[in-house]
Coordinates of N, CA and C and ligand atoms in Angstrom, one line a residue:
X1 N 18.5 -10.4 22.3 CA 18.0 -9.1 22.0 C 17.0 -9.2 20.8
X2 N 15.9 -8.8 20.9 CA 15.4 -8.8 19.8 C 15.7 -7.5 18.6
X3 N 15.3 -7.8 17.6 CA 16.0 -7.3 16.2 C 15.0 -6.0 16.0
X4 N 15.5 -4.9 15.6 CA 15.5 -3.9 15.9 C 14.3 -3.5 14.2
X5 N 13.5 -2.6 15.3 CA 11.9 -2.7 14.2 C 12.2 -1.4 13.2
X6 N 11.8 -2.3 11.9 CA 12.0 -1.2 10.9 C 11.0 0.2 10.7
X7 N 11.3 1.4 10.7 CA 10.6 2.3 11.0 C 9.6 2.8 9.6
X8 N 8.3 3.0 10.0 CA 7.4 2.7 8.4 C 6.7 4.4 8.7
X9 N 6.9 4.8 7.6 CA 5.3 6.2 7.1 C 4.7 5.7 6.6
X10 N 3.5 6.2 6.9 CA 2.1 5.4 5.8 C 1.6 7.0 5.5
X11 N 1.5 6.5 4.2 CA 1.2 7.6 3.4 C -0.7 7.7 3.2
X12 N -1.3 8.3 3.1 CA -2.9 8.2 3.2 C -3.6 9.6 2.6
X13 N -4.6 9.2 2.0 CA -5.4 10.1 1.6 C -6.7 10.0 2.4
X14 N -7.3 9.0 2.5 CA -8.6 8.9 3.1 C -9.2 8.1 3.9
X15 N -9.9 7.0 4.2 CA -10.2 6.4 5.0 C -9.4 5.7 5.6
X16 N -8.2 5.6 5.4 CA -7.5 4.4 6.7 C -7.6 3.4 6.9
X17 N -8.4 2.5 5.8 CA -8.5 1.0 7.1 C -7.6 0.5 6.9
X18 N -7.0 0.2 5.3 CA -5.1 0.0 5.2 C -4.3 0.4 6.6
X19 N -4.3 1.3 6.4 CA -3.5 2.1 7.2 C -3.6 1.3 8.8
X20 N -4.9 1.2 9.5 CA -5.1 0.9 10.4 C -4.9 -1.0 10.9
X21 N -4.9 -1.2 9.5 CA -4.4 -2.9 9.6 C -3.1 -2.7 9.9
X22 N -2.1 -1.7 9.3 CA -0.7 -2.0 9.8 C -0.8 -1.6 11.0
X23 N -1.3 -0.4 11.7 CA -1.1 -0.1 13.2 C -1.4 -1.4 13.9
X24 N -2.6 -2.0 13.8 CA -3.0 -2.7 14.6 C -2.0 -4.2 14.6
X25 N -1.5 -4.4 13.4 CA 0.0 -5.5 13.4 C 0.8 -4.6 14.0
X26 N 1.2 -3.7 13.7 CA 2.3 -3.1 14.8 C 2.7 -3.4 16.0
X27 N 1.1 -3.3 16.9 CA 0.8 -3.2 18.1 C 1.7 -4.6 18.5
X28 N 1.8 -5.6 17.5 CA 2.1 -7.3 17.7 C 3.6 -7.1 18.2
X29 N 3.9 -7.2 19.3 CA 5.5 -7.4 20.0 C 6.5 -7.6 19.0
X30 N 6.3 -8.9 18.0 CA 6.7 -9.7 17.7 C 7.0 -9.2 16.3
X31 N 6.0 -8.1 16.0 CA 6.0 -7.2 14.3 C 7.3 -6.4 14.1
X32 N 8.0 -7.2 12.8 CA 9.2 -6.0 12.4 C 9.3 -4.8 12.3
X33 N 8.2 -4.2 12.3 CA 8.0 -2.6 12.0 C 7.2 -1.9 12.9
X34 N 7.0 -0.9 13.0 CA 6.4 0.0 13.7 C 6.5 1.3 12.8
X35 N 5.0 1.5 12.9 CA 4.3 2.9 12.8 C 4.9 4.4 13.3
X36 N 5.8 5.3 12.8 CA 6.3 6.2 12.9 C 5.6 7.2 12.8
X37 N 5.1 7.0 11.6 CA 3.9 8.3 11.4 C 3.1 8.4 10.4
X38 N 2.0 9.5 10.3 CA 1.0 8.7 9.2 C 0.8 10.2 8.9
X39 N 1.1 10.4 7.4 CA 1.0 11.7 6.6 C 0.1 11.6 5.5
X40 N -1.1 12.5 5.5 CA -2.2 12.4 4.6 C -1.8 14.2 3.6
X41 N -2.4 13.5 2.2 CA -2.4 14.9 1.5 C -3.6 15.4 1.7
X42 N -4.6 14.8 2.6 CA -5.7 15.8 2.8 C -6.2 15.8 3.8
X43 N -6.2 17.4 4.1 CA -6.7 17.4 5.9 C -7.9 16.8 6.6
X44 N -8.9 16.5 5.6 CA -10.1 15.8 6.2 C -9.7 14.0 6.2
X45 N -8.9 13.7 6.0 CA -9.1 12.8 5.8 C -9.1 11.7 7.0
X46 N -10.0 10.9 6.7 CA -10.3 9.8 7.8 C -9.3 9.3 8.6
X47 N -8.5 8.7 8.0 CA -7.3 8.0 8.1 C -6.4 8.8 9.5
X48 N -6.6 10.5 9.3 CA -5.4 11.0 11.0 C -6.3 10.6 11.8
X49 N -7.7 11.1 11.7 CA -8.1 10.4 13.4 C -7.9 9.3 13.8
X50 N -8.2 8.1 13.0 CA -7.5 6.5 13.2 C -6.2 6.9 14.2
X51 N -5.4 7.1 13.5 CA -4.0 7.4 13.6 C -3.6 8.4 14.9
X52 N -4.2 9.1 15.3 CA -4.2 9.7 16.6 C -5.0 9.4 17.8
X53 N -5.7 8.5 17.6 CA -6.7 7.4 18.9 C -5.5 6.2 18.9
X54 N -4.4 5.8 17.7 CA -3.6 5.1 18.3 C -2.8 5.3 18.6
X55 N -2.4 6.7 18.9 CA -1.5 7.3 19.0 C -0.7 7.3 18.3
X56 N -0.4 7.2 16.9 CA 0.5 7.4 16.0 C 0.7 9.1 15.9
X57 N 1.6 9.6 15.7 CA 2.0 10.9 14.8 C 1.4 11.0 13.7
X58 N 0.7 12.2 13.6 CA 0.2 12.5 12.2 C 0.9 13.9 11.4
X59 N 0.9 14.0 10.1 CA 1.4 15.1 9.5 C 0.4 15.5 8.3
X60 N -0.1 16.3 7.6 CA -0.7 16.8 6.6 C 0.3 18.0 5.8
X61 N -0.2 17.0 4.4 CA 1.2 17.9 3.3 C -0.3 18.3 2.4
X62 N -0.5 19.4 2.4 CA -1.5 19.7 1.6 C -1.3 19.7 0.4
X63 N -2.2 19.1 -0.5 CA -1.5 19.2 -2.4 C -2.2 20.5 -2.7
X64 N -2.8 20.9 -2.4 CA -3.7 21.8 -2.9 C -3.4 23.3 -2.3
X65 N -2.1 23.4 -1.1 CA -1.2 24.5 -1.1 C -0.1 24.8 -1.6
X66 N 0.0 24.0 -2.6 CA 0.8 23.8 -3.4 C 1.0 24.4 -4.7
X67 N 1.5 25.0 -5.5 CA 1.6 25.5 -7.1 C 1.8 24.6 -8.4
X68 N 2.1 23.5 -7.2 CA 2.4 22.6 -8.7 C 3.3 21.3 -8.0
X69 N 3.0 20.2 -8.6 CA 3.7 19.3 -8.3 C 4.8 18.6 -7.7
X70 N 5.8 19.4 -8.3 CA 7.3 19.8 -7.2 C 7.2 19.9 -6.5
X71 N 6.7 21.3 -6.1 CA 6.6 21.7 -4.9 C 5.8 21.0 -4.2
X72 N 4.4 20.2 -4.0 CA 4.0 19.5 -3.2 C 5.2 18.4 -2.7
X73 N 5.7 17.7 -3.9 CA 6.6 16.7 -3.5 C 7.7 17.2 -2.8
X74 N 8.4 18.3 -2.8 CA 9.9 19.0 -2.0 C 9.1 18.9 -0.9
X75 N 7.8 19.2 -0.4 CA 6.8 19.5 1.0 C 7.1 17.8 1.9
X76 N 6.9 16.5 1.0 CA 6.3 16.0 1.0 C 7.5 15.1 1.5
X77 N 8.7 15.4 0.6 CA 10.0 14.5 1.4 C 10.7 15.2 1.9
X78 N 10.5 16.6 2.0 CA 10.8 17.4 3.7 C 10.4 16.4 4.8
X79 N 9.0 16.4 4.5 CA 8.1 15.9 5.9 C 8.4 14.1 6.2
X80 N 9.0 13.5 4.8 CA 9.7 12.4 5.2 C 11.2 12.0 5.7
X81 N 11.8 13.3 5.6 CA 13.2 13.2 5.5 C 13.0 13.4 7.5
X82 N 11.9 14.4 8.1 CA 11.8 14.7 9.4 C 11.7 13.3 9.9
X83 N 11.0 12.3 9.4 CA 10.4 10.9 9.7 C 11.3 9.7 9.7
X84 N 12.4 10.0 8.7 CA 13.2 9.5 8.5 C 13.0 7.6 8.6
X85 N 11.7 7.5 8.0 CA 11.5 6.1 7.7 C 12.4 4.9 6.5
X86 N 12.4 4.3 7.5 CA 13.0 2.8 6.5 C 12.4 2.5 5.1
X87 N 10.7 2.2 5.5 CA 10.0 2.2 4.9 C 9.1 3.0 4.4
X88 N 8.4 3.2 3.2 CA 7.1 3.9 2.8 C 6.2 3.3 3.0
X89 N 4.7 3.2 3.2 CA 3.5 2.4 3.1 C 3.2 3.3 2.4
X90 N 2.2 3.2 1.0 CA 1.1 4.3 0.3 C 0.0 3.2 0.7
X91 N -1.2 3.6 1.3 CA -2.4 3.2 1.9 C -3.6 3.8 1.6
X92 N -3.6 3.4 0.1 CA -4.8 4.3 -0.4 C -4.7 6.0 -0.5
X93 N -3.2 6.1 -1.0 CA -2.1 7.4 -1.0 C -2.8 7.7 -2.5
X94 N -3.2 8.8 -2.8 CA -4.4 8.8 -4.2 C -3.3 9.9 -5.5
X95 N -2.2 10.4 -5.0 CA -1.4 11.2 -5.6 C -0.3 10.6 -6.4
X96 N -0.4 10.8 -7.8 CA 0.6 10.9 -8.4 C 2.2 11.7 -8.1
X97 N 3.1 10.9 -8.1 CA 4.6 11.6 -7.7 C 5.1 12.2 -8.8
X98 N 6.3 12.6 -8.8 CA 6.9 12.9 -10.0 C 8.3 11.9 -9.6
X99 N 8.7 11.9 -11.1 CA 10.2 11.1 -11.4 C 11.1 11.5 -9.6
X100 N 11.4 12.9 -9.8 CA 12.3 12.6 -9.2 C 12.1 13.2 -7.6
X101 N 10.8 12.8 -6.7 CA 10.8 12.4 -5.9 C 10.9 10.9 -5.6
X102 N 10.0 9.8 -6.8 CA 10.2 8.7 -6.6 C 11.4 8.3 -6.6
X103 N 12.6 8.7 -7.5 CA 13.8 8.4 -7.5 C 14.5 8.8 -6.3
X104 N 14.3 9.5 -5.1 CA 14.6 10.3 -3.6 C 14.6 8.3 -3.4
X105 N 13.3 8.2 -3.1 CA 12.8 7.3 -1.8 C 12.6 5.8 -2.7
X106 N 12.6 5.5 -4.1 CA 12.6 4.1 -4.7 C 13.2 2.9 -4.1
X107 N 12.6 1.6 -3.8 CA 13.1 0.4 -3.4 C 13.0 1.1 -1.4
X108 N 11.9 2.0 -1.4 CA 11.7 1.9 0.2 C 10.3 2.2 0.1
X109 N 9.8 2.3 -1.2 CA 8.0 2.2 -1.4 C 7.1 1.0 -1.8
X110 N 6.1 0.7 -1.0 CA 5.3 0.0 -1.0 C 3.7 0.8 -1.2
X111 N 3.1 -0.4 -1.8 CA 1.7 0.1 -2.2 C 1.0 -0.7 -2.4
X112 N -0.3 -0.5 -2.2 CA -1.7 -1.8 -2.1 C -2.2 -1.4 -3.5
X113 N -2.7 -2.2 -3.8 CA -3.5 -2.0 -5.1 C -4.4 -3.0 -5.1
X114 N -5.7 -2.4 -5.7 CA -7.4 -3.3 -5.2 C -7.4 -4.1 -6.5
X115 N -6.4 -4.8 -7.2 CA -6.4 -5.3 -7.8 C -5.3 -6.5 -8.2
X116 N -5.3 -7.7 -9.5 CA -4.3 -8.5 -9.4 C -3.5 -8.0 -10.3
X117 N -2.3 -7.1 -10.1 CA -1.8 -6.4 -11.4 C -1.2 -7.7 -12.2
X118 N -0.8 -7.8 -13.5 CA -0.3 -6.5 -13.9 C -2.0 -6.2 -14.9
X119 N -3.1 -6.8 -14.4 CA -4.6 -6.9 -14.3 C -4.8 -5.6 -14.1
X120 N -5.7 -4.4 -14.8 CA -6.4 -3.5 -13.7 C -5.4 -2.4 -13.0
X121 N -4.9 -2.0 -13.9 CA -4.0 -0.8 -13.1 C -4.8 0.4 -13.0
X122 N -4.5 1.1 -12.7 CA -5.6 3.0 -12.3 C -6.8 2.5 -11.5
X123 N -7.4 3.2 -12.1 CA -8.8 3.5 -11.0 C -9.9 2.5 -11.3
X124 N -10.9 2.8 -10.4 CA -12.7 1.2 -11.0 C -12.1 0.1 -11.2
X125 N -11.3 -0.5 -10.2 CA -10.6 -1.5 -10.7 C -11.7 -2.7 -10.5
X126 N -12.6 -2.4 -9.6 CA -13.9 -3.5 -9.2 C -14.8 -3.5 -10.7
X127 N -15.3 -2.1 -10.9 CA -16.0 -2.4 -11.7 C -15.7 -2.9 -13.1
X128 N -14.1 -2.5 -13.4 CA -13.7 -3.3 -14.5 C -13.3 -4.9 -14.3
X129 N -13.5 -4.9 -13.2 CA -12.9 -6.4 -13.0 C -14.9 -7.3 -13.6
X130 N -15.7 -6.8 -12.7 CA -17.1 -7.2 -13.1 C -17.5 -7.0 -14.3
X131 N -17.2 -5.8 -15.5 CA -17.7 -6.1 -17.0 C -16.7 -6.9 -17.7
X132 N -15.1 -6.8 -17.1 CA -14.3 -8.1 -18.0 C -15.0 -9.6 -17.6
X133 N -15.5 -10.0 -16.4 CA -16.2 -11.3 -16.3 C -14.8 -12.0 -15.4
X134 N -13.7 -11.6 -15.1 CA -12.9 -12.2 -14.3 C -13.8 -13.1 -13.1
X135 N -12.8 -14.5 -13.4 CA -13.9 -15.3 -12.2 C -12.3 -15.2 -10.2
X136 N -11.5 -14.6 -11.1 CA -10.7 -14.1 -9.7 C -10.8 -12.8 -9.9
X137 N -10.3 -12.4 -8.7 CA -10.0 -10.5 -8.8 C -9.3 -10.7 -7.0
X138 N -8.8 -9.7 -6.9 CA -7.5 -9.3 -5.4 C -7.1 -8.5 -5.4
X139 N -5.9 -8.6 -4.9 CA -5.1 -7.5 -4.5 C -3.6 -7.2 -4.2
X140 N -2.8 -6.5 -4.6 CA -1.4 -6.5 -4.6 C -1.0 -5.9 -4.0
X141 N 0.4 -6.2 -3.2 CA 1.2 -5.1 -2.8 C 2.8 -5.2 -3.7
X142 N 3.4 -4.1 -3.9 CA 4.1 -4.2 -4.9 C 4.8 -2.5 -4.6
X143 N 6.2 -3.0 -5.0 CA 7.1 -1.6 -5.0 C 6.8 -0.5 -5.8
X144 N 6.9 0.5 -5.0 CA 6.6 2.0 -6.0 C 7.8 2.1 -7.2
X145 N 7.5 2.3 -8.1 CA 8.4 2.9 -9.4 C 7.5 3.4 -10.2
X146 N 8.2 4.5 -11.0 CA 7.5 5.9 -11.7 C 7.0 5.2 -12.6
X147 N 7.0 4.3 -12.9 CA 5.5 3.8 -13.9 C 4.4 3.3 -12.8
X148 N 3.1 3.4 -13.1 CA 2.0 3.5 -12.3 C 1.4 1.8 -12.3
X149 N 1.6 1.8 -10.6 CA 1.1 0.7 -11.0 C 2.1 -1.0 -11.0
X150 N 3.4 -0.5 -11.6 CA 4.1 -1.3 -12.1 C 5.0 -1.7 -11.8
X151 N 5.6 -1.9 -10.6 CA 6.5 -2.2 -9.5 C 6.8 -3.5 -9.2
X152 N 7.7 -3.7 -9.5 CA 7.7 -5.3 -8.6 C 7.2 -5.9 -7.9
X153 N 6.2 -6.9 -7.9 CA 4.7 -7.8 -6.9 C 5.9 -8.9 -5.9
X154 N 5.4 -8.0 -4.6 CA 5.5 -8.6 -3.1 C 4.7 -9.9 -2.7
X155 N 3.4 -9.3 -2.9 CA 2.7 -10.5 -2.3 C 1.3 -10.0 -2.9
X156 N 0.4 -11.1 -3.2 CA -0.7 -11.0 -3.8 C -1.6 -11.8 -3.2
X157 N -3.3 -11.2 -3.3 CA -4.4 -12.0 -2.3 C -5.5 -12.5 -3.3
X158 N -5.8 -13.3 -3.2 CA -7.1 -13.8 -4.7 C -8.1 -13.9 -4.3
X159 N -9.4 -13.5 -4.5 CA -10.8 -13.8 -3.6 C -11.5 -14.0 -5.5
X160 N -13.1 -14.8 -5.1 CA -14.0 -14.9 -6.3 C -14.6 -14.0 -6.4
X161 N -15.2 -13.6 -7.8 CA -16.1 -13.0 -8.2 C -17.2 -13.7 -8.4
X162 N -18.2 -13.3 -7.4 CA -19.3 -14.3 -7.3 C -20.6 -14.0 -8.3
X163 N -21.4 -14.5 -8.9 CA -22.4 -14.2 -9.9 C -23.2 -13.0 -9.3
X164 N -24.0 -12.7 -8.2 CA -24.4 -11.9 -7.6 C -23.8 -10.1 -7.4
X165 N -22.2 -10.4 -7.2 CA -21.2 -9.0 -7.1 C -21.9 -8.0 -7.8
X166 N -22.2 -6.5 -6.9 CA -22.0 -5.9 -7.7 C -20.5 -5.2 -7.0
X167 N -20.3 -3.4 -7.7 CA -18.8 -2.7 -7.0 C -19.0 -3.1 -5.8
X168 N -19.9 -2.9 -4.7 CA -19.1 -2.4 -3.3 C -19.2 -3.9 -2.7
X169 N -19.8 -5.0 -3.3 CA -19.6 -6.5 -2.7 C -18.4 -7.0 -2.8
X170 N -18.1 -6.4 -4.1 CA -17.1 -7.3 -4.6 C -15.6 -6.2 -3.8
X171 N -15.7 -5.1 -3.7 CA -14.7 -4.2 -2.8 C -14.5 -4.5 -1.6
X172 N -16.0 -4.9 -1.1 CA -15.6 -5.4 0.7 C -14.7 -6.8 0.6
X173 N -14.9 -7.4 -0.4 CA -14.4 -9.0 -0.7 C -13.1 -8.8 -0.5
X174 N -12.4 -7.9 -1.3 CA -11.0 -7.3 -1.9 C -10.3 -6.8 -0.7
X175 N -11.4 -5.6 0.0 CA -10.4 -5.3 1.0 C -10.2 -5.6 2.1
X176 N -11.0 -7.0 2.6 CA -11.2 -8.0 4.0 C -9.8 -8.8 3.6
X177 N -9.7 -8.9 2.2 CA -8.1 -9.7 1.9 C -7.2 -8.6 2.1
X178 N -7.4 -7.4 1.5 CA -6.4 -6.4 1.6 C -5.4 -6.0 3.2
X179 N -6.8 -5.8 4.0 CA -6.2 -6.2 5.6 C -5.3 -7.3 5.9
X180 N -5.3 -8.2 5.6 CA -4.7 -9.2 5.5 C -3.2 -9.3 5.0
X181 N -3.5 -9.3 3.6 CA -2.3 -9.4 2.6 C -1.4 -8.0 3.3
X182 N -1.7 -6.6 3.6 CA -0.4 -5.8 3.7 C 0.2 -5.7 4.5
X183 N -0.3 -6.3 6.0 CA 0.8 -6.6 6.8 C 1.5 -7.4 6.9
X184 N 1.3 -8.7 6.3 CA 2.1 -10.2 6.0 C 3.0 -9.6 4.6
X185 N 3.1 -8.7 3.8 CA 4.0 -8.3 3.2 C 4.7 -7.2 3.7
X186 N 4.7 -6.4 4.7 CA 5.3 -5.4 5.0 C 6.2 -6.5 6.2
X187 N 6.0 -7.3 6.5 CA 6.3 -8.0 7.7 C 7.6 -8.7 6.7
X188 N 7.3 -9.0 5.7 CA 8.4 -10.2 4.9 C 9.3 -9.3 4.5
X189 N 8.5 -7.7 4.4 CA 9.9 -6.9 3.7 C 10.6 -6.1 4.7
X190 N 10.3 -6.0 5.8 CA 10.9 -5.4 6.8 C 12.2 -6.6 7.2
X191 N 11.3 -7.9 7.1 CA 12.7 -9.0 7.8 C 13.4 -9.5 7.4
X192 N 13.3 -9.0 5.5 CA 14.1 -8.8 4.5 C 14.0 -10.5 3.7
X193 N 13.1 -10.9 4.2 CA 12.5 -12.9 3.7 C 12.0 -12.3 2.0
X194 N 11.6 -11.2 1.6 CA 10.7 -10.5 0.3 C 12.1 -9.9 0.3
X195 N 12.7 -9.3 -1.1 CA 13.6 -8.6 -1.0 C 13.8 -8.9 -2.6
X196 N 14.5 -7.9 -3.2 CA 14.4 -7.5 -4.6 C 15.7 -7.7 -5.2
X197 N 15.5 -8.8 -6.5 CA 16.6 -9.6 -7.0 C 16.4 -9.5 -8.6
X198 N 17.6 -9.3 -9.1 CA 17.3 -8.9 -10.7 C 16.2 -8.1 -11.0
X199 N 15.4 -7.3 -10.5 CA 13.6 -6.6 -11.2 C 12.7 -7.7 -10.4
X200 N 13.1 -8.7 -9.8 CA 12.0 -9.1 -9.3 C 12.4 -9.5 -8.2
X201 N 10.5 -9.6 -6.7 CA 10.8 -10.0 -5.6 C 11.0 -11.5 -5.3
X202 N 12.0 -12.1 -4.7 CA 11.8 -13.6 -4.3 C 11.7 -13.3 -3.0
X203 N 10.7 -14.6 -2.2 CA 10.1 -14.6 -1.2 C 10.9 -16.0 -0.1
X204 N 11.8 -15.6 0.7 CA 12.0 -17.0 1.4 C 10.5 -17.3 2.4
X205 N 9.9 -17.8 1.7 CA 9.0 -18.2 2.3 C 9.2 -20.0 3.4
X206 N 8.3 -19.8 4.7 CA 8.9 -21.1 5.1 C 7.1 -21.8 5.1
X207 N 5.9 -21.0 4.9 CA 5.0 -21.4 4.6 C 4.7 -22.8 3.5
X208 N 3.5 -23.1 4.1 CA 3.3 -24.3 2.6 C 2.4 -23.7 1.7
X209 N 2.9 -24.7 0.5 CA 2.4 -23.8 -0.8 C 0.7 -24.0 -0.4
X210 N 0.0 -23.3 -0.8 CA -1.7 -23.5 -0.6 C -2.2 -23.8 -1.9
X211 N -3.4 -24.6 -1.2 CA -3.7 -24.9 -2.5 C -4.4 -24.3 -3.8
X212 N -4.5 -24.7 -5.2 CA -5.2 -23.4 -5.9 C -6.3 -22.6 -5.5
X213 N -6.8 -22.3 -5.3 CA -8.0 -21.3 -5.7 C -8.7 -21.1 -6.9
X214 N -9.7 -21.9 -6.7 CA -10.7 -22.6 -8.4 C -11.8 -22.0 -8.2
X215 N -12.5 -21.1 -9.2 CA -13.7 -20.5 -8.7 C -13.9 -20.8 -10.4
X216 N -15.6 -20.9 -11.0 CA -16.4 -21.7 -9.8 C -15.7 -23.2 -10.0
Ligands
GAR1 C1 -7.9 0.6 -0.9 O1 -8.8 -0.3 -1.5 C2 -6.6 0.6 -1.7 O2 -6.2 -0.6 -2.3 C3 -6.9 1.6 -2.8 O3 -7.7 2.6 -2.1 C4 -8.4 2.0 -1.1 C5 -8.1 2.8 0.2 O4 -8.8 2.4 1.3 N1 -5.8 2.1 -3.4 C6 -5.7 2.5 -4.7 O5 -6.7 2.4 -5.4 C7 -4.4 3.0 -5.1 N2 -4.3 3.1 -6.6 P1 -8.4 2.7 2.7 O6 -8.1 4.2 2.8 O7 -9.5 2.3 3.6 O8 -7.1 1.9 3.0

């Protein structure tokens, strides 16, 4: 019998291609997880139509029907408690939580970040990667906890900063790895190979080690 697929929300604000790299692993027989449903805090956003041409379930928690904070988040893990996911995905999820929603759902959140933390946390993380002069820059995925940003690192992708970059070269660079890196980490933590020991992840990895990555 095969082993029973862990059930994922992907959380989204806007375009989706995150989002749409995990459906499209989903689709894989063989993928520990499967796509339950994809909940955006904003109604335009790119990301539900993706999400409803693959027929995923979509949900909209508006922040902006909201009074304040709380109350978006009480909306927000209503709408996950209906979902009742294993997992979280935040996929370019653009909202700050408060304490104690993250403390609800903590050690079942995941999150991409267009950067190598603990490098580059918040926002322009391209363009500050290009005036610091970094000759790497990538991308993490790493557990949600109420500090921003600062979660325990799953798995990480490294691409160069080439002399030519400017933001959106060096962004497509970042997020062609991004596609990449979050489903091979959502895949390690669903089959429980990534898994969280003392504050940090160890990875039973059966891969070989690769070689550095020297730029230039
Ligand atoms: C991605 O680059 C993701 O890493 C970033 O937003 C983009 C969303 O693109 N997330 C953050 O900056 C979170 N702080 P997408 O909607 O096409 O996946």
């Amino acid at each position: 019998m095969p082993a029973p697929r862990s059930r994922v929300a992907v959380l989204v604000s806007g375009r989706g291609s995150n989002m749409a790299a995990l459906i499209d692993a989903a689709a894989q027989p063989d993928f520990p997880a499967e796509i339950a449903a994809v909940i955006s805090n904003r109604p335009n956003a790119g990301a539900l139509a993706i999400a409803e041409r693959a027929g995923v379930p979509t949900a909209v928690v508006d922040h902006k029907a909201f009074a304040s904070r709380e109350e978006f988040d009480a909306a927000l893990d209503a709408e996950l408690r209906r979902v009742a996911p294993d997992i979280v995905c935040f996929a370019g999820f653009l909202r700050l939580l408060t304490p104690g929603f993250i403390e609800k759902w903590e050690g079942r959140m995941l999150n991409i970040h267009p950067a190598l933390l603990p490098s580059f946390k918040g926002l322009d993380t391209h363009a500050r990667a290009l005036k610091t002069g970094v000759k790497l820059h990538g991308c993490t995925v790493h557990l949600v906890t109420a500090e921003m940003d600062a979660g325990p690192i799953i798995a990480q992708a490294a691409v160069p900063v080439l002399d030519g970059d400017d933001e959106d070269a060096l962004a497509a660079r970042v997020l062609a790895a991004e596609h990449r890196l979050y489903p091979r980490a959502l895949a390690a933590w669903a089959r429980g190979e990534a898994r969280l020991v003392d504050g940090r992840v160890t990875t039973a990895s059966a891969a070989d080690e690769p070689p550095a990555l020297i730029w230039p």
